[in-house]
Amino acid sequence: MKAGSEGKELVLTRQVKAPLELVFRAWSEVEHLKQWWGPKGFEISVARLDFRPGGVFHYNMVASDGHQMWGKFVYQEIEALEKIVWLNSFSDEAGHTVRAPFSDLIPLEIRNEVIFSENNGVTTMTLRSSPFQATEEERSFFEGMFDSMQMGFGGTFDQLEEFLTAFREQSPSSTGRG
């Protein structure tokens, strides 16, 4: 965790045994993204994915008990096969940014950046998350959630890894292109 102008950053690194091109597609194509994004135990439905700077990924997370939470990414920067930067927030069904349904102290928007690199068929993803234009109280609350966020993103990355493994098993000759 690193201090920055917005306070401390959550930094997570995960390696997956999959080619970079396939991993990037998993982050950028609707048919892939909906298979793994979000908390474990939630089903994701995608209202919209416009994968370009200024574009939006608007999605609904539905728990097994039927509880729903909407969320969205607003993409800030995309460098194919290298980096994706987005602002993440909760939203309503229409796509308007709203406060988290479980706490008013979670920053309204969180800046996320994922950096990709590959070495010998193993792709490394480094995710950096920090509050965006947050109050001091929101930044402090965000920092207090690091353990919970590490577990949450850990589960999400587990789902990504499971998706990539299943995808490669279905397409054993896949190089990630297509």
CSV table of C-alpha atoms in Angstrom, one decimal:
chain,number,residue,atom,x,y,z
A,1,MET,CA,0.0,0.0,0.0
A,2,LYS,CA,1.4,3.3,-1.0
A,3,ALA,CA,0.5,6.8,0.1
A,4,GLY,CA,-0.6,9.2,-2.7
A,5,SER,CA,-2.4,12.5,-3.1
A,6,GLU,CA,-5.7,10.7,-2.4
A,7,GLY,CA,-4.4,8.7,0.6
A,8,LYS,CA,-3.3,5.1,0.7
A,9,GLU,CA,-3.7,2.9,-2.3
A,10,LEU,CA,-4.9,-0.7,-2.2
A,11,VAL,CA,-2.4,-2.7,-4.4
A,12,LEU,CA,-3.1,-6.3,-5.4
A,13,THR,CA,-1.0,-8.5,-7.7
A,14,ARG,CA,-2.2,-11.8,-9.2
A,15,GLN,CA,-0.6,-14.1,-11.6
A,16,VAL,CA,-2.6,-16.4,-13.9
A,17,LYS,CA,-1.4,-19.1,-16.2
A,18,ALA,CA,-2.9,-17.7,-19.4
A,19,PRO,CA,-1.7,-15.6,-22.3
A,20,LEU,CA,-1.9,-11.9,-21.9
A,21,GLU,CA,-4.1,-11.5,-24.9
A,22,LEU,CA,-6.7,-13.8,-23.4
A,23,VAL,CA,-6.5,-12.1,-20.0
A,24,PHE,CA,-7.0,-8.7,-21.6
A,25,ARG,CA,-10.0,-10.0,-23.6
A,26,ALA,CA,-11.5,-11.3,-20.3
A,27,TRP,CA,-11.4,-7.7,-19.0
A,28,SER,CA,-12.6,-6.1,-22.3
A,29,GLU,CA,-15.3,-8.3,-23.9
A,30,VAL,CA,-18.8,-8.5,-22.5
A,31,GLU,CA,-19.2,-12.3,-23.0
A,32,HIS,CA,-16.0,-12.9,-20.9
A,33,LEU,CA,-16.4,-10.1,-18.3
A,34,LYS,CA,-19.9,-11.2,-17.2
A,35,GLN,CA,-18.5,-14.7,-16.4
A,36,TRP,CA,-16.1,-13.6,-13.7
A,37,TRP,CA,-16.5,-10.0,-12.6
A,38,GLY,CA,-18.0,-9.2,-9.2
A,39,PRO,CA,-18.2,-10.8,-5.7
A,40,LYS,CA,-18.3,-14.6,-5.4
A,41,GLY,CA,-21.9,-15.9,-5.2
A,42,PHE,CA,-23.3,-13.1,-7.4
A,43,GLU,CA,-24.6,-13.4,-10.9
A,44,ILE,CA,-23.7,-10.5,-13.2
A,45,SER,CA,-26.0,-9.2,-15.9
A,46,VAL,CA,-24.6,-6.5,-18.2
A,47,ALA,CA,-26.7,-3.6,-19.2
A,48,ARG,CA,-24.0,-2.0,-21.3
A,49,LEU,CA,-20.3,-2.3,-22.2
A,50,ASP,CA,-18.6,0.4,-24.2
A,51,PHE,CA,-14.9,-0.5,-23.9
A,52,ARG,CA,-13.2,2.8,-24.8
A,53,PRO,CA,-12.0,5.9,-22.9
A,54,GLY,CA,-15.2,7.6,-21.8
A,55,GLY,CA,-17.2,4.4,-22.3
A,56,VAL,CA,-19.2,2.7,-19.6
A,57,PHE,CA,-19.5,-0.8,-18.2
A,58,HIS,CA,-22.9,-0.8,-16.4
A,59,TYR,CA,-23.8,-4.1,-14.7
A,60,ASN,CA,-26.2,-5.6,-12.1
A,61,MET,CA,-25.0,-7.9,-9.4
A,62,VAL,CA,-27.6,-10.3,-8.1
A,63,ALA,CA,-27.0,-12.4,-5.0
A,64,SER,CA,-28.4,-15.9,-4.5
A,65,ASP,CA,-31.1,-14.5,-2.2
A,66,GLY,CA,-32.2,-12.1,-5.0
A,67,HIS,CA,-30.6,-8.9,-3.5
A,68,GLN,CA,-29.4,-6.6,-6.3
A,69,MET,CA,-26.7,-4.0,-6.5
A,70,TRP,CA,-26.0,-2.0,-9.7
A,71,GLY,CA,-22.5,-0.8,-10.5
A,72,LYS,CA,-20.5,0.9,-13.3
A,73,PHE,CA,-17.1,1.6,-14.6
A,74,VAL,CA,-16.3,4.8,-16.5
A,75,TYR,CA,-13.2,4.0,-18.5
A,76,GLN,CA,-10.5,6.7,-18.3
A,77,GLU,CA,-7.6,5.2,-20.1
A,78,ILE,CA,-7.1,2.0,-22.1
A,79,GLU,CA,-3.8,0.8,-23.5
A,80,ALA,CA,-4.4,-2.5,-25.3
A,81,LEU,CA,-2.6,-5.4,-23.6
A,82,GLU,CA,-1.0,-3.0,-21.1
A,83,LYS,CA,-3.4,-1.0,-18.9
A,84,ILE,CA,-7.0,-0.2,-18.1
A,85,VAL,CA,-7.9,2.7,-15.8
A,86,TRP,CA,-11.5,3.3,-14.7
A,87,LEU,CA,-13.7,5.0,-12.1
A,88,ASN,CA,-15.8,2.4,-10.3
A,89,SER,CA,-19.0,3.3,-8.5
A,90,PHE,CA,-22.3,2.0,-7.4
A,91,SER,CA,-25.2,3.1,-9.6
A,92,ASP,CA,-28.9,2.9,-10.1
A,93,GLU,CA,-30.6,0.9,-12.8
A,94,ALA,CA,-30.5,4.0,-15.1
A,95,GLY,CA,-26.7,4.3,-14.7
A,96,HIS,CA,-26.6,7.3,-12.4
A,97,THR,CA,-23.8,7.2,-9.8
A,98,VAL,CA,-25.2,6.6,-6.3
A,99,ARG,CA,-23.8,5.9,-2.8
A,100,ALA,CA,-23.1,2.3,-1.8
A,101,PRO,CA,-26.3,0.7,-0.5
A,102,PHE,CA,-24.5,-0.4,2.7
A,103,SER,CA,-22.5,2.7,3.8
A,104,ASP,CA,-22.5,6.4,3.1
A,105,LEU,CA,-18.8,6.5,4.0
A,106,ILE,CA,-17.6,4.5,1.0
A,107,PRO,CA,-16.1,7.0,-1.5
A,108,LEU,CA,-18.6,7.8,-4.3
A,109,GLU,CA,-16.0,6.8,-6.9
A,110,ILE,CA,-12.9,4.7,-6.7
A,111,ARG,CA,-10.1,5.0,-9.3
A,112,ASN,CA,-8.8,1.6,-10.4
A,113,GLU,CA,-5.9,0.8,-12.6
A,114,VAL,CA,-4.9,-2.6,-13.7
A,115,ILE,CA,-1.5,-3.2,-15.4
A,116,PHE,CA,-0.8,-6.3,-17.4
A,117,SER,CA,2.4,-8.1,-18.2
A,118,GLU,CA,3.3,-11.6,-19.5
A,119,ASN,CA,6.3,-13.8,-19.0
A,120,ASN,CA,6.4,-17.4,-20.4
A,121,GLY,CA,2.6,-17.8,-20.6
A,122,VAL,CA,2.0,-16.4,-17.2
A,123,THR,CA,0.1,-13.0,-17.0
A,124,THR,CA,0.6,-10.7,-14.1
A,125,MET,CA,-2.1,-8.2,-13.2
A,126,THR,CA,-1.4,-5.4,-10.7
A,127,LEU,CA,-4.5,-3.6,-9.5
A,128,ARG,CA,-4.3,-0.3,-7.8
A,129,SER,CA,-7.4,1.2,-6.2
A,130,SER,CA,-7.8,4.6,-4.5
A,131,PRO,CA,-10.6,7.0,-3.6
A,132,PHE,CA,-11.3,9.6,-6.2
A,133,GLN,CA,-12.2,13.1,-5.1
A,134,ALA,CA,-13.1,11.7,-1.6
A,135,THR,CA,-13.4,13.5,1.7
A,136,GLU,CA,-10.9,12.7,4.5
A,137,GLU,CA,-13.6,10.6,6.2
A,138,GLU,CA,-14.2,8.6,3.1
A,139,ARG,CA,-10.5,8.0,2.5
A,140,SER,CA,-10.1,6.9,6.1
A,141,PHE,CA,-13.1,4.5,5.7
A,142,PHE,CA,-11.6,3.2,2.4
A,143,GLU,CA,-8.3,2.4,4.1
A,144,GLY,CA,-10.1,0.6,6.9
A,145,MET,CA,-11.7,-1.7,4.3
A,146,PHE,CA,-8.4,-2.9,2.9
A,147,ASP,CA,-8.6,-6.4,4.4
A,148,SER,CA,-12.2,-6.8,3.2
A,149,MET,CA,-11.3,-5.5,-0.3
A,150,GLN,CA,-8.4,-7.8,-0.5
A,151,MET,CA,-10.7,-10.8,0.2
A,152,GLY,CA,-13.3,-9.5,-2.2
A,153,PHE,CA,-10.9,-8.9,-5.1
A,154,GLY,CA,-9.2,-12.2,-4.2
A,155,GLY,CA,-12.5,-13.9,-4.8
A,156,THR,CA,-13.1,-12.0,-8.0
A,157,PHE,CA,-9.6,-12.9,-9.3
A,158,ASP,CA,-10.2,-16.5,-8.3
A,159,GLN,CA,-13.3,-16.4,-10.5
A,160,LEU,CA,-11.2,-14.9,-13.3
A,161,GLU,CA,-8.7,-17.7,-13.0
A,162,GLU,CA,-11.4,-20.3,-13.0
A,163,PHE,CA,-13.0,-18.7,-16.1
A,164,LEU,CA,-9.6,-18.6,-17.9
A,165,THR,CA,-8.9,-22.2,-17.1
A,166,ALA,CA,-12.4,-23.3,-18.3
A,167,PHE,CA,-12.1,-21.2,-21.4
A,168,ARG,CA,-8.7,-22.7,-22.3
A,169,GLU,CA,-10.0,-26.2,-21.7
A,170,GLN,CA,-12.9,-25.6,-24.0
A,171,SER,CA,-10.5,-24.2,-26.6
A,172,PRO,CA,-7.2,-26.1,-26.1
A,173,SER,CA,-5.7,-24.7,-29.3
A,174,SER,CA,-6.7,-21.2,-28.3
A,175,THR,CA,-3.9,-18.6,-28.3
A,176,GLY,CA,-6.3,-16.0,-27.0
A,177,ARG,CA,-7.0,-14.7,-30.5
A,178,GLY,CA,-10.3,-14.7,-32.1
